[in-house]
GROMACS .gro file of C-alpha atoms in nm:
model
  206
    1ASP     CA    1   9.547   8.578  11.000
    2SER     CA    2   9.340   8.565  10.673
    3LEU     CA    3   9.466   8.731  10.349
    4LEU     CA    4   9.361   8.911  10.005
    5SER     CA    5   9.513   9.014   9.716
    6CYS     CA    6   9.494   9.377   9.613
    7VAL     CA    7   9.718   9.625   9.361
    8GLN     CA    8   9.822   9.952   9.488
    9GLY     CA    9  10.049  10.162   9.249
   10GLY     CA   10  10.069   9.876   8.992
   11THR     CA   11  10.209   9.602   9.244
   12LYS     CA   12  10.019   9.310   9.389
   13TYR     CA   13  10.009   9.297   9.764
   14MET     CA   14   9.842   9.041  10.036
   15LEU     CA   15   9.592   9.256  10.269
   16THR     CA   16   9.526   9.167  10.633
   17ALA     CA   17   9.471   9.351  10.920
   18ARG     CA   18   9.703   9.569  11.055
   19HIS     CA   19   9.635   9.493  11.451
   20PRO     CA   20   9.779   9.116  11.426
   21MET     CA   21  10.093   9.238  11.258
   22ASN     CA   22  10.205   9.379  11.595
   23GLY     CA   23  10.036   9.145  11.887
   24GLY     CA   24   9.722   9.355  11.856
   25ASN     CA   25   9.823   9.682  11.971
   26CYS     CA   26   9.600   9.889  11.761
   27ASN     CA   27   9.752  10.230  11.825
   28GLU     CA   28  10.112  10.139  11.729
   29LEU     CA   29  10.264  10.367  11.474
   30SER     CA   30  10.569  10.191  11.428
   31ILE     CA   31  10.487   9.897  11.201
   32THR     CA   32  10.793   9.840  10.925
   33ASP     CA   33  10.894   9.604  10.709
   34GLY     CA   34  11.207   9.512  10.932
   35SER     CA   35  11.037   9.435  11.232
   36TYR     CA   36  10.746   9.213  11.114
   37GLY     CA   37  10.719   8.949  10.850
   38TRP     CA   38  10.459   8.718  10.752
   39GLY     CA   39  10.465   8.341  10.619
   40ARG     CA   40  10.336   8.000  10.715
   41PRO     CA   41  10.430   7.758  11.006
   42ASP     CA   42  10.724   7.553  10.955
   43GLY     CA   43  10.611   7.246  11.177
   44GLY     CA   44  10.851   7.339  11.457
   45GLY     CA   45  10.689   7.602  11.643
   46GLY     CA   46  10.842   7.864  11.385
   47TYR     CA   47  10.761   7.958  11.042
   48ASN     CA   48  10.872   8.023  10.700
   49ARG     CA   49  10.926   8.361  10.597
   50HIS     CA   50  10.733   8.470  10.263
   51GLY     CA   51  10.741   8.878  10.294
   52GLY     CA   52  10.681   9.154  10.490
   53ILE     CA   53  10.495   9.475  10.540
   54SER     CA   54  10.489   9.731  10.275
   55TYR     CA   55  10.231   9.986  10.383
   56ALA     CA   56  10.008   9.989  10.710
   57TYR     CA   57   9.748  10.199  10.761
   58GLN     CA   58   9.585  10.285  11.083
   59LYS     CA   59   9.273  10.454  10.964
   60PHE     CA   60   9.190  10.102  10.811
   61ASP     CA   61   9.349   9.908  11.040
   62ALA     CA   62   9.487   9.750  10.716
   63ALA     CA   63   9.831   9.593  10.613
   64LEU     CA   64   9.960   9.583  10.268
   65LEU     CA   65  10.197   9.267  10.234
   66ASN     CA   66  10.477   9.196   9.974
   67ARG     CA   67  10.605   8.898   9.847
   68GLU     CA   68  10.988   8.834   9.904
   69PHE     CA   69  11.035   8.489   9.779
   70PRO     CA   70  10.949   8.418   9.409
   71ASN     CA   71  10.918   8.024   9.473
   72TYR     CA   72  10.608   8.057   9.690
   73ASP     CA   73  10.231   8.073   9.498
   74GLU     CA   74  10.128   8.370   9.336
   75PHE     CA   75   9.892   8.639   9.480
   76THR     CA   76   9.537   8.580   9.353
   77TYR     CA   77   9.210   8.692   9.390
   78GLU     CA   78   9.078   8.338   9.471
   79ILE     CA   79   8.887   8.277   9.791
   80THR     CA   80   8.935   7.872   9.908
   81GLU     CA   81   8.669   7.662   9.843
   82GLU     CA   82   8.439   7.933   9.701
   83LEU     CA   83   8.300   7.785   9.375
   84SER     CA   84   8.258   8.141   9.240
   85GLY     CA   85   8.618   8.175   9.217
   86GLY     CA   86   8.768   8.485   9.306
   87ILE     CA   87   8.698   8.868   9.392
   88ILE     CA   88   8.685   9.067   9.062
   89GLY     CA   89   8.628   9.418   9.206
   90ARG     CA   90   8.477   9.641   9.501
   91VAL     CA   91   8.133   9.755   9.598
   92THR     CA   92   8.104  10.103   9.568
   93GLY     CA   93   7.983  10.395   9.785
   94ASP     CA   94   7.614  10.340   9.557
   95GLY     CA   95   7.666   9.962   9.587
   96ILE     CA   96   7.686   9.960   9.961
   97ASP     CA   97   7.334  10.184   9.940
   98VAL     CA   98   7.216   9.918   9.730
   99LEU     CA   99   7.287   9.609   9.936
  100ASN     CA  100   7.208   9.827  10.280
  101SER     CA  101   6.842   9.870  10.125
  102GLU     CA  102   6.786   9.487  10.044
  103PRO     CA  103   6.615   9.294  10.319
  104LEU     CA  104   6.735   8.952  10.236
  105GLY     CA  105   7.086   9.099  10.061
  106GLU     CA  106   7.373   8.813  10.195
  107VAL     CA  107   7.716   8.883  10.251
  108HIS     CA  108   7.966   8.639  10.311
  109LYS     CA  109   8.304   8.615  10.507
  110ARG     CA  110   8.583   8.416  10.529
  111GLY     CA  111   8.777   8.402  10.864
  112ARG     CA  112   9.077   8.162  11.038
  113GLU     CA  113   8.853   8.073  11.298
  114SER     CA  114   8.528   8.059  11.194
  115CYS     CA  115   8.597   7.961  10.831
  116ALA     CA  116   8.289   8.038  10.577
  117THR     CA  117   8.009   8.253  10.736
  118VAL     CA  118   7.707   8.411  10.591
  119GLY     CA  119   7.520   8.727  10.704
  120LYS     CA  120   7.362   9.064  10.630
  121ILE     CA  121   7.500   9.450  10.671
  122GLU     CA  122   7.394   9.551  10.957
  123ALA     CA  123   7.467   9.912  10.972
  124VAL     CA  124   7.692  10.130  10.759
  125ARG     CA  125   7.849  10.315  11.029
  126GLY     CA  126   8.092  10.563  10.850
  127ASP     CA  127   8.400  10.681  11.074
  128LEU     CA  128   8.431  10.548  11.385
  129TRP     CA  129   8.703  10.581  11.693
  130GLN     CA  130   8.849  10.256  11.766
  131CYS     CA  131   9.095  10.140  11.982
  132ASN     CA  132   9.010  10.312  12.323
  133SER     CA  133   8.894  10.613  12.087
  134LEU     CA  134   9.278  10.628  11.982
  135VAL     CA  135   9.219  10.589  11.597
  136ASN     CA  136   8.987  10.706  11.385
  137GLU     CA  137   8.903  10.428  11.151
  138LYS     CA  138   8.760  10.475  10.810
  139GLY     CA  139   8.434  10.356  10.637
  140GLN     CA  140   8.310  10.109  10.896
  141ILE     CA  141   8.083   9.848  10.792
  142GLN     CA  142   7.898   9.606  11.042
  143THR     CA  143   7.765   9.301  10.955
  144THR     CA  144   7.600   8.991  11.105
  145ALA     CA  145   7.845   8.760  10.963
  146THR     CA  146   8.014   8.557  11.287
  147GLN     CA  147   8.363   8.734  11.371
  148GLN     CA  148   8.618   8.527  11.621
  149ASN     CA  149   8.948   8.625  11.762
  150THR     CA  150   9.158   8.513  11.475
  151ASP     CA  151   8.969   8.595  11.175
  152SER     CA  152   9.105   8.963  11.145
  153GLY     CA  153   9.170   9.077  10.792
  154GLY     CA  154   8.934   8.798  10.661
  155PRO     CA  155   8.750   8.880  10.327
  156VAL     CA  156   8.380   8.993  10.372
  157TYR     CA  157   8.216   8.988  10.024
  158VAL     CA  158   7.901   8.940   9.820
  159HIS     CA  159   7.748   8.727   9.525
  160ARG     CA  160   7.572   8.918   9.254
  161GLU     CA  161   7.425   8.746   8.966
  162ASP     CA  162   7.462   8.833   8.635
  163GLY     CA  163   7.272   8.577   8.427
  164SER     CA  164   7.592   8.380   8.429
  165ASN     CA  165   7.719   8.067   8.661
  166PRO     CA  166   7.933   8.154   8.865
  167ASP     CA  167   7.818   8.427   9.028
  168ASN     CA  168   8.008   8.731   8.991
  169LEU     CA  169   8.186   8.833   9.378
  170TYR     CA  170   8.258   9.186   9.482
  171LEU     CA  171   8.493   9.299   9.795
  172LEU     CA  172   8.270   9.467  10.071
  173ASN     CA  173   8.497   9.525  10.323
  174ILE     CA  174   8.757   9.333  10.546
  175ALA     CA  175   8.684   9.206  10.883
  176THR     CA  176   8.902   9.366  11.178
  177ARG     CA  177   8.656   9.430  11.414
  178GLU     CA  178   8.395   9.230  11.609
  179ARG     CA  179   8.060   9.414  11.718
  180ASP     CA  180   7.772   9.237  11.886
  181GLY     CA  181   7.904   8.921  11.752
  182GLY     CA  182   7.949   9.046  11.354
  183ALA     CA  183   8.216   9.112  11.182
  184MET     CA  184   8.300   9.519  11.110
  185GLY     CA  185   8.550   9.684  10.948
  186SER     CA  186   8.636   9.947  10.699
  187SER     CA  187   8.520   9.917  10.302
  188ALA     CA  188   8.692   9.839   9.978
  189ASN     CA  189   8.572  10.159   9.875
  190VAL     CA  190   8.689  10.363  10.096
  191MET     CA  191   9.044  10.209  10.085
  192TYR     CA  192   9.021  10.287   9.667
  193ASN     CA  193   8.911  10.646   9.743
  194GLU     CA  194   9.183  10.720   9.974
  195GLU     CA  195   9.473  10.513   9.909
  196ASN     CA  196   9.366  10.359   9.573
  197ILE     CA  197   9.390  10.015   9.662
  198THR     CA  198   9.188   9.807   9.395
  199PHE     CA  199   9.104   9.477   9.393
  200GLY     CA  200   8.997   9.344   9.054
  201ASN     CA  201   8.897   9.612   8.744
  202ASN     CA  202   8.486   9.543   8.775
  203PRO     CA  203   8.370   9.764   9.062
  204PHE     CA  204   7.990   9.660   9.166
  205ASP     CA  205   7.849  10.026   9.083
  206PRO     CA  206   7.486   9.963   8.976
   0.00000   0.00000   0.00000
């Protein structure tokens, strides 16, 4: 439901949660480009197809979406109505540790239902069995930023001041699960380490 740009193997994709692409069936393996697509509503109860699924990862509950039609907007790292602009990189493992140790460190989240929300890291939970213990999802980070039903796939990110204005934005994780009312999902760092998925070229690595 929510989209964020990423790069894998030199190709730019849109990243979102995997489970909404097949009706919420999180342990379904057969997600293919020909079976599922993505687009925008056409005003008549259907939608205009923009592209399909290139890759789907159960272990992150993530899908990489391609763009089939060049007349639609280019994929960007921009976040709607975010004054600081777009994501410039991921939060690394060391960066996660720093953020988790900061008692007042804020995380920001975007989602289709809850729109813009703010919270903090509640816990760095590592790999967790999800989907009724059928799927082992990697690098789970739990936050207190509000998560609602259609928020899945939205970015969770941090602002870091570097002495300039606006702040730099770094992707922490994507929101794919709700836990205690907050957003949880696989970290951008584990997606980079395991599948070389990047989110800009300037990681937050203190």
